[in-house]
PDB file of C-alpha atoms in Angstrom:
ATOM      1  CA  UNK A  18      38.089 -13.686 -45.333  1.00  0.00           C
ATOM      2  CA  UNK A  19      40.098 -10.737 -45.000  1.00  0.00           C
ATOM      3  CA  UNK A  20      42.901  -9.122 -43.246  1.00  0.00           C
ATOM      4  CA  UNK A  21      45.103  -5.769 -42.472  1.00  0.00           C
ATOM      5  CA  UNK A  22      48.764  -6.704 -43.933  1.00  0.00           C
ATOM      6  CA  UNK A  23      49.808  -2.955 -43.205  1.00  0.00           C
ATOM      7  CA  UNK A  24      48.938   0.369 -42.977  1.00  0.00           C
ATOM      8  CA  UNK A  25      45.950   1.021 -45.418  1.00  0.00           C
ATOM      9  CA  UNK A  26      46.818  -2.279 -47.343  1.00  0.00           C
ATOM     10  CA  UNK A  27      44.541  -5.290 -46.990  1.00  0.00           C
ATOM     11  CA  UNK A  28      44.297  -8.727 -48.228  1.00  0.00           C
ATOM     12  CA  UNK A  29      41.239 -10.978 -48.502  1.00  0.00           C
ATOM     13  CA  UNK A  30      41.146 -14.924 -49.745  1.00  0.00           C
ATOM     14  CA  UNK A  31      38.504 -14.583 -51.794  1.00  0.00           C
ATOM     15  CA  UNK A  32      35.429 -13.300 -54.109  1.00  0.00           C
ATOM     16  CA  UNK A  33      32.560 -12.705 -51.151  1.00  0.00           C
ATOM     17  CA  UNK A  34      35.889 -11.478 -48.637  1.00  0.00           C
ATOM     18  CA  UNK A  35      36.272  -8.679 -51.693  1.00  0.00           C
ATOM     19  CA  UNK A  36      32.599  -7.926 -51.599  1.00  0.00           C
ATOM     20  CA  UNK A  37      32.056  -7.778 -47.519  1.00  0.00           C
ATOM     21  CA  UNK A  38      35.100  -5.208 -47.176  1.00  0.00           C
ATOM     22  CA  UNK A  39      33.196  -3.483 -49.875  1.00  0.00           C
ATOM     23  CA  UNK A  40      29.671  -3.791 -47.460  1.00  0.00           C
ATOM     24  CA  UNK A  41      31.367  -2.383 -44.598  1.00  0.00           C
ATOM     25  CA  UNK A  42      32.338   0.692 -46.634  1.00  0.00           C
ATOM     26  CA  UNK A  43      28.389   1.214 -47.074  1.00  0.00           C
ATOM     27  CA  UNK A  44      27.035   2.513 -43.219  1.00  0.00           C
ATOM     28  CA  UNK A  45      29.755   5.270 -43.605  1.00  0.00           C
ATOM     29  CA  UNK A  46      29.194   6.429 -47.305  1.00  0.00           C
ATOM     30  CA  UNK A  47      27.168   9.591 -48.214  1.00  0.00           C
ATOM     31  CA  UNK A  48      26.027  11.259 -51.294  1.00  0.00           C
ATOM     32  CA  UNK A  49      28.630  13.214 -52.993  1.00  0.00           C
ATOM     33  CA  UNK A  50      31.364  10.471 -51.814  1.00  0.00           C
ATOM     34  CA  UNK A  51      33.958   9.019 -55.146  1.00  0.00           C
ATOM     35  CA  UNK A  52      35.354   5.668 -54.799  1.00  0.00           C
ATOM     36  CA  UNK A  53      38.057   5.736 -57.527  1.00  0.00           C
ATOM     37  CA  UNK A  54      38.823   1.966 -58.539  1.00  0.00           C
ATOM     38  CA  UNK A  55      41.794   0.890 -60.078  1.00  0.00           C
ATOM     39  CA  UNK A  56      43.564  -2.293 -60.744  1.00  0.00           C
ATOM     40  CA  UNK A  57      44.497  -4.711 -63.567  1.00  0.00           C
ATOM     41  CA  UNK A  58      40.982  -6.383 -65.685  1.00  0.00           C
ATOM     42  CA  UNK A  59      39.637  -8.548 -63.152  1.00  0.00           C
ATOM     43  CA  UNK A  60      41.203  -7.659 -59.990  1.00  0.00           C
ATOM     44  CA  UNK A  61      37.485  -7.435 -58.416  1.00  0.00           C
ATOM     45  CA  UNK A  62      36.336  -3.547 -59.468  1.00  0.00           C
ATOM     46  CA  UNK A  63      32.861  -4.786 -60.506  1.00  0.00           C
ATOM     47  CA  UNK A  64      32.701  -7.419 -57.191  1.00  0.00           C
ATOM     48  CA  UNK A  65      33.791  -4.522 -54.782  1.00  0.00           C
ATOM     49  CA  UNK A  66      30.886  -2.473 -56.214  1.00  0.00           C
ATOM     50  CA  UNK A  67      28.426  -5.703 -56.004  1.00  0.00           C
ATOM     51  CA  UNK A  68      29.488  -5.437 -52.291  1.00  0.00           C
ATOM     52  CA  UNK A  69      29.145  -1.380 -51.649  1.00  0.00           C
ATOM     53  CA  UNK A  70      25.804  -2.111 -53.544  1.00  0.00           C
ATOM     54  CA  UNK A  71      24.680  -4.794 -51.341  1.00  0.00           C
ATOM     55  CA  UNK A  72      24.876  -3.010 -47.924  1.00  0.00           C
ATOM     56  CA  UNK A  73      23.300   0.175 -49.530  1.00  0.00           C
ATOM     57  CA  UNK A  74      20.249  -2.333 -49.269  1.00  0.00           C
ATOM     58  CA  UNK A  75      20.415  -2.226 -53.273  1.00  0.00           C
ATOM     59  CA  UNK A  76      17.911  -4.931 -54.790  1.00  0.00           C
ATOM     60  CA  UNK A  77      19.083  -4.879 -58.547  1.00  0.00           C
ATOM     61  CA  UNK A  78      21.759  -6.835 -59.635  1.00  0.00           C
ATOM     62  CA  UNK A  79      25.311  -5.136 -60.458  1.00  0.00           C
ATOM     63  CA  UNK A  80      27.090  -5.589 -63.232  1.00  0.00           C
ATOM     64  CA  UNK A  81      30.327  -4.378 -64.455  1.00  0.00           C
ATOM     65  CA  UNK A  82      29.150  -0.912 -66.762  1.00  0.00           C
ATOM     66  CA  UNK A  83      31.778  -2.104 -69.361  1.00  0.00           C
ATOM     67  CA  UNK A  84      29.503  -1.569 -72.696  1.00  0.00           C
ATOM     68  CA  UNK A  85      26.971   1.295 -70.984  1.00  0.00           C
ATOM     69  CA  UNK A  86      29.964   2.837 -69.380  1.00  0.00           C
ATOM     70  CA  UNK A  87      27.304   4.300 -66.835  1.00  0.00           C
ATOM     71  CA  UNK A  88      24.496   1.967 -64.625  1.00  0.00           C
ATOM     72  CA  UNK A  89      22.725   3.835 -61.887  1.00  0.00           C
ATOM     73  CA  UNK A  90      21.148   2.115 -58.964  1.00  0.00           C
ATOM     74  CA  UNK A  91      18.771   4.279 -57.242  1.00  0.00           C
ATOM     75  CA  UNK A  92      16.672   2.172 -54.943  1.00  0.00           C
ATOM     76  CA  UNK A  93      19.298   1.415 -51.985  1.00  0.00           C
ATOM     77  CA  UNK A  94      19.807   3.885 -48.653  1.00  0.00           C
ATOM     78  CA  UNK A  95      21.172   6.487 -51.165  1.00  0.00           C
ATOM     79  CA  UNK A  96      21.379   6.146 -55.130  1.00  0.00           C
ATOM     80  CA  UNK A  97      24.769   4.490 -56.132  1.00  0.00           C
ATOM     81  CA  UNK A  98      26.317   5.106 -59.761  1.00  0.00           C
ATOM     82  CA  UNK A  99      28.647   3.171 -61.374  1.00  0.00           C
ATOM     83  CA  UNK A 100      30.904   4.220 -64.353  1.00  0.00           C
ATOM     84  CA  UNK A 101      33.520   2.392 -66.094  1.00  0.00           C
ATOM     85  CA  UNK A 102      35.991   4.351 -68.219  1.00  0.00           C
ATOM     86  CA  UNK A 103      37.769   1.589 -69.537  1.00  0.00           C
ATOM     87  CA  UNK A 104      36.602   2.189 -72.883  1.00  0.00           C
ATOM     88  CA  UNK A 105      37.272   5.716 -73.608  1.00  0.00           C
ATOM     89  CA  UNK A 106      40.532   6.951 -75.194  1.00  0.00           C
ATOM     90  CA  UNK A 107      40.191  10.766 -73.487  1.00  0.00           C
ATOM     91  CA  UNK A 108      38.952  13.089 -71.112  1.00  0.00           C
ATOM     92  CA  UNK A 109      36.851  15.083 -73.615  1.00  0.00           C
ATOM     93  CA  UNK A 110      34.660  11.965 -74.129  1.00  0.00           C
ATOM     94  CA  UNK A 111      33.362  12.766 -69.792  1.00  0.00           C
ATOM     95  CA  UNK A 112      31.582  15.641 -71.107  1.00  0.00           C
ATOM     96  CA  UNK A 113      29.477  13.451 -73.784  1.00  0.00           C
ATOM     97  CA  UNK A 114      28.484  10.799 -71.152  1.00  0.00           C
ATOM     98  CA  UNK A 115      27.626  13.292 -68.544  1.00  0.00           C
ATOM     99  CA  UNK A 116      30.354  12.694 -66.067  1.00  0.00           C
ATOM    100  CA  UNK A 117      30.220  15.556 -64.259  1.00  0.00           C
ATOM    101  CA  UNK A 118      27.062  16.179 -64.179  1.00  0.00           C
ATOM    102  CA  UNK A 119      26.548  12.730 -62.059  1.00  0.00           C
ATOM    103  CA  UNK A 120      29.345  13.161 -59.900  1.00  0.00           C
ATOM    104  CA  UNK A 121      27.122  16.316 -58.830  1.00  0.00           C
ATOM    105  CA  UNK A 122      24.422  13.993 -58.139  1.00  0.00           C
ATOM    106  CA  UNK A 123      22.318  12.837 -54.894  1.00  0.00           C
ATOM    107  CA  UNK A 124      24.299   9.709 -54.606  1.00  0.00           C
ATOM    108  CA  UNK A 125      27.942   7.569 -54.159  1.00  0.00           C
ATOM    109  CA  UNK A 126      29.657   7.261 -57.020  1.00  0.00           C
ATOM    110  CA  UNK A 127      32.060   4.430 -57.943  1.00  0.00           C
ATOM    111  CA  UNK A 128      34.502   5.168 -60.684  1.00  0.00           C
ATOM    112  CA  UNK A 129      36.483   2.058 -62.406  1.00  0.00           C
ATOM    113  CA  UNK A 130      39.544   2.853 -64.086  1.00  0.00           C
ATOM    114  CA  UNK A 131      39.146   6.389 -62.741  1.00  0.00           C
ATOM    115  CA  UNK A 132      43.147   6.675 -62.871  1.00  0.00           C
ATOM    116  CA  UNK A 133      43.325   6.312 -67.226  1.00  0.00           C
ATOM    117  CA  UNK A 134      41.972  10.727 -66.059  1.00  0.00           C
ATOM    118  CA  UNK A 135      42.771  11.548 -62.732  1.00  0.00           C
ATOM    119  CA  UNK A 136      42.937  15.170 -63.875  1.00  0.00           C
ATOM    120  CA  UNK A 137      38.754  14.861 -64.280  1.00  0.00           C
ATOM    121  CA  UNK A 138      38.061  13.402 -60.636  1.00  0.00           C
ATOM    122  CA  UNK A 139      37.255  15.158 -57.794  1.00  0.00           C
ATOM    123  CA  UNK A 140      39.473  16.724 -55.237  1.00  0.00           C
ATOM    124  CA  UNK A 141      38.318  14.671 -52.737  1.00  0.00           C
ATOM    125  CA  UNK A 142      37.780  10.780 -53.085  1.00  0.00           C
ATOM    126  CA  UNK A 143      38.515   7.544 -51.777  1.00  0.00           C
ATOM    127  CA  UNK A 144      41.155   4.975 -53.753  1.00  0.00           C
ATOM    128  CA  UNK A 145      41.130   1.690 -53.913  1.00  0.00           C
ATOM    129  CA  UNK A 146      42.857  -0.180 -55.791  1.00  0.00           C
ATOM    130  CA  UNK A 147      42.340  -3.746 -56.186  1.00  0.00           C
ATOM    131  CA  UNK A 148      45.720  -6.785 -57.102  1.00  0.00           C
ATOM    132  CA  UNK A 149      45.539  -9.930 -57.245  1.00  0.00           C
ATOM    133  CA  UNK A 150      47.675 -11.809 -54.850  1.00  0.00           C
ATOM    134  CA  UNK A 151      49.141 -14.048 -58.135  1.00  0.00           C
ATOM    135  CA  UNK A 152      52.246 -15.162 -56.077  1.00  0.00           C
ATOM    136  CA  UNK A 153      49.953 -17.287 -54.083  1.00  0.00           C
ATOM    137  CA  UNK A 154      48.703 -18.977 -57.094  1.00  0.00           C
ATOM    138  CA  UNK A 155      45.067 -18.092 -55.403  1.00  0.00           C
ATOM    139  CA  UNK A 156      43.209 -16.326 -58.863  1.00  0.00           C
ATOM    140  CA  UNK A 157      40.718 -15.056 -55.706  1.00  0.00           C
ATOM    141  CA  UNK A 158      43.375 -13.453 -53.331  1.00  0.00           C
ATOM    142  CA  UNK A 159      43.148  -9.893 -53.611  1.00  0.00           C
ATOM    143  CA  UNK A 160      45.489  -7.097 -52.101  1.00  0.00           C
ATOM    144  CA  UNK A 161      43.783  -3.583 -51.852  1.00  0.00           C
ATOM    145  CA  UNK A 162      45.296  -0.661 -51.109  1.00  0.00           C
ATOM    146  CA  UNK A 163      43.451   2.034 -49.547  1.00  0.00           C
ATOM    147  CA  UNK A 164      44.472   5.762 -49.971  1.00  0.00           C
ATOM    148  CA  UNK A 165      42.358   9.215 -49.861  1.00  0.00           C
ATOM    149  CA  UNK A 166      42.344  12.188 -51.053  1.00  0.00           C
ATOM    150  CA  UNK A 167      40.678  15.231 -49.750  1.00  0.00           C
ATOM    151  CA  UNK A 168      39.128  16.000 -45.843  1.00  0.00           C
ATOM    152  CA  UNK A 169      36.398  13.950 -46.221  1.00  0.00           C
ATOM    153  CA  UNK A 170      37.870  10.625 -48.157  1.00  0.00           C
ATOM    154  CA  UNK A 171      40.216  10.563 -45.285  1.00  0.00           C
ATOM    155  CA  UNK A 172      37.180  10.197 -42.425  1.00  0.00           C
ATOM    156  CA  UNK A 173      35.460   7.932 -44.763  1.00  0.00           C
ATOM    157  CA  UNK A 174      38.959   5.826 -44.967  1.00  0.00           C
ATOM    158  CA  UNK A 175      38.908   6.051 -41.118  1.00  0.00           C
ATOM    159  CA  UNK A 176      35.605   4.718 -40.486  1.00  0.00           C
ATOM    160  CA  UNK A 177      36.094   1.978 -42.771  1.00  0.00           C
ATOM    161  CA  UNK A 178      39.484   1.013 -41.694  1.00  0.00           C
ATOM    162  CA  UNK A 179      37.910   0.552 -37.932  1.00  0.00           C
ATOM    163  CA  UNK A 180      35.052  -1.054 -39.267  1.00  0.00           C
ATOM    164  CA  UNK A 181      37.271  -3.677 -40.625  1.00  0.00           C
ATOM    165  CA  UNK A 182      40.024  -3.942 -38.171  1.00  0.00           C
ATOM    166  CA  UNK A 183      37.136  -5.232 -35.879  1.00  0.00           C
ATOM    167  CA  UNK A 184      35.404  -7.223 -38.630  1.00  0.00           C
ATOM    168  CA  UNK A 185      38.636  -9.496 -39.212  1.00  0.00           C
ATOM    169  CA  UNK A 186      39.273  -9.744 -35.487  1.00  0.00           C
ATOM    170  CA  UNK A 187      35.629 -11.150 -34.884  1.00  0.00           C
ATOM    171  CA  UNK A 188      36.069 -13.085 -37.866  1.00  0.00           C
ATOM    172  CA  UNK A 189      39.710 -14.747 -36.583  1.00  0.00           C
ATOM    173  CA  UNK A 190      38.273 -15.455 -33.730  1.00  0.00           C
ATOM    174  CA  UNK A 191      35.509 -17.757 -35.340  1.00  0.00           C
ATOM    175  CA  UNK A 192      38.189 -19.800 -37.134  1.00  0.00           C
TER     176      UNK A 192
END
């Protein structure tokens, strides 16, 4: 479902292997944590989220934030917003959609296309940024790439990484 190909570079085979690295990023997450996402349209932003959603035990169902450019899902283990920046053309258009004022929230927040204003994100957050594996001719490969900035981004990268490293070892060992 997924492996480690290197340091902090993964790859997974497919949609739900996308979506459970995601759910093991959720026992480690806190409010106040960024997840930056970046990658090409429909590399798997919106299905990693659908994932980090899931094992925050939230009920409601994700969708990519596209046309809202902000959905908020508060009922899981800690509230869990979602923006998409896709759509706007420049960093004065964060202050109008209230940016800032959620990314001092109660809650994770997951930030698609986070890199079009890097200058706006917070010191500290977690990257991840999301190919597709295209060489393969597998449209549900993914390669993700795992970097952090900032003291606590680079526990939360920690945790995860062990979390997965003995997630795809169990998992080899049931093929």
């Amino acid at each position: 479902m997924f492996a480690m190909m290197q340091d902090h570079m993964w790859a997974t085979s497919c949609v739900e292997g996308t979506k459970q690295m995601a759910k093991a990023l959720a026992p480690f997450v806190k409010a106040g944590d960024c997840v930056e996402l970046s990658g090409d349209l429909g590399a798997g932003k919106t299905q990693f989220v659908q994932g980090l959603a899931a094992g925050l035990g939230i009920s409601a169902q994700v969708i990519s934030p596209t046309f809202n450019i902000l959905l908020s899902y508060p009922d899981g283990r800690i509230p869990l917003f979602h923006f998409d920046l896709y759509r706007l053309d420049e960093a004065l258009e964060l202050e109008d959609i209230g940016f800032y004022d959620v990314l001092e929230d109660e809650g994770v927040v997951c930030i698609e296309w986070g890199d079009k204003f890097p200058e706006a994100l917070p010191d500290d957050r977690l990257i991840v940024c999301l190919r597709s594996k295209s060489a393969l001719d597998d449209a549900d490969a993914r390669i993700i790439d795992i970097d952090a900035v900032g003291r606590r981004s680079y526990e939360l990268r920690g945790l995860w990484e062990e979390s997965l490293a003995k997630e795809a070892v169990r998992f080899q060992g049931l093929g």
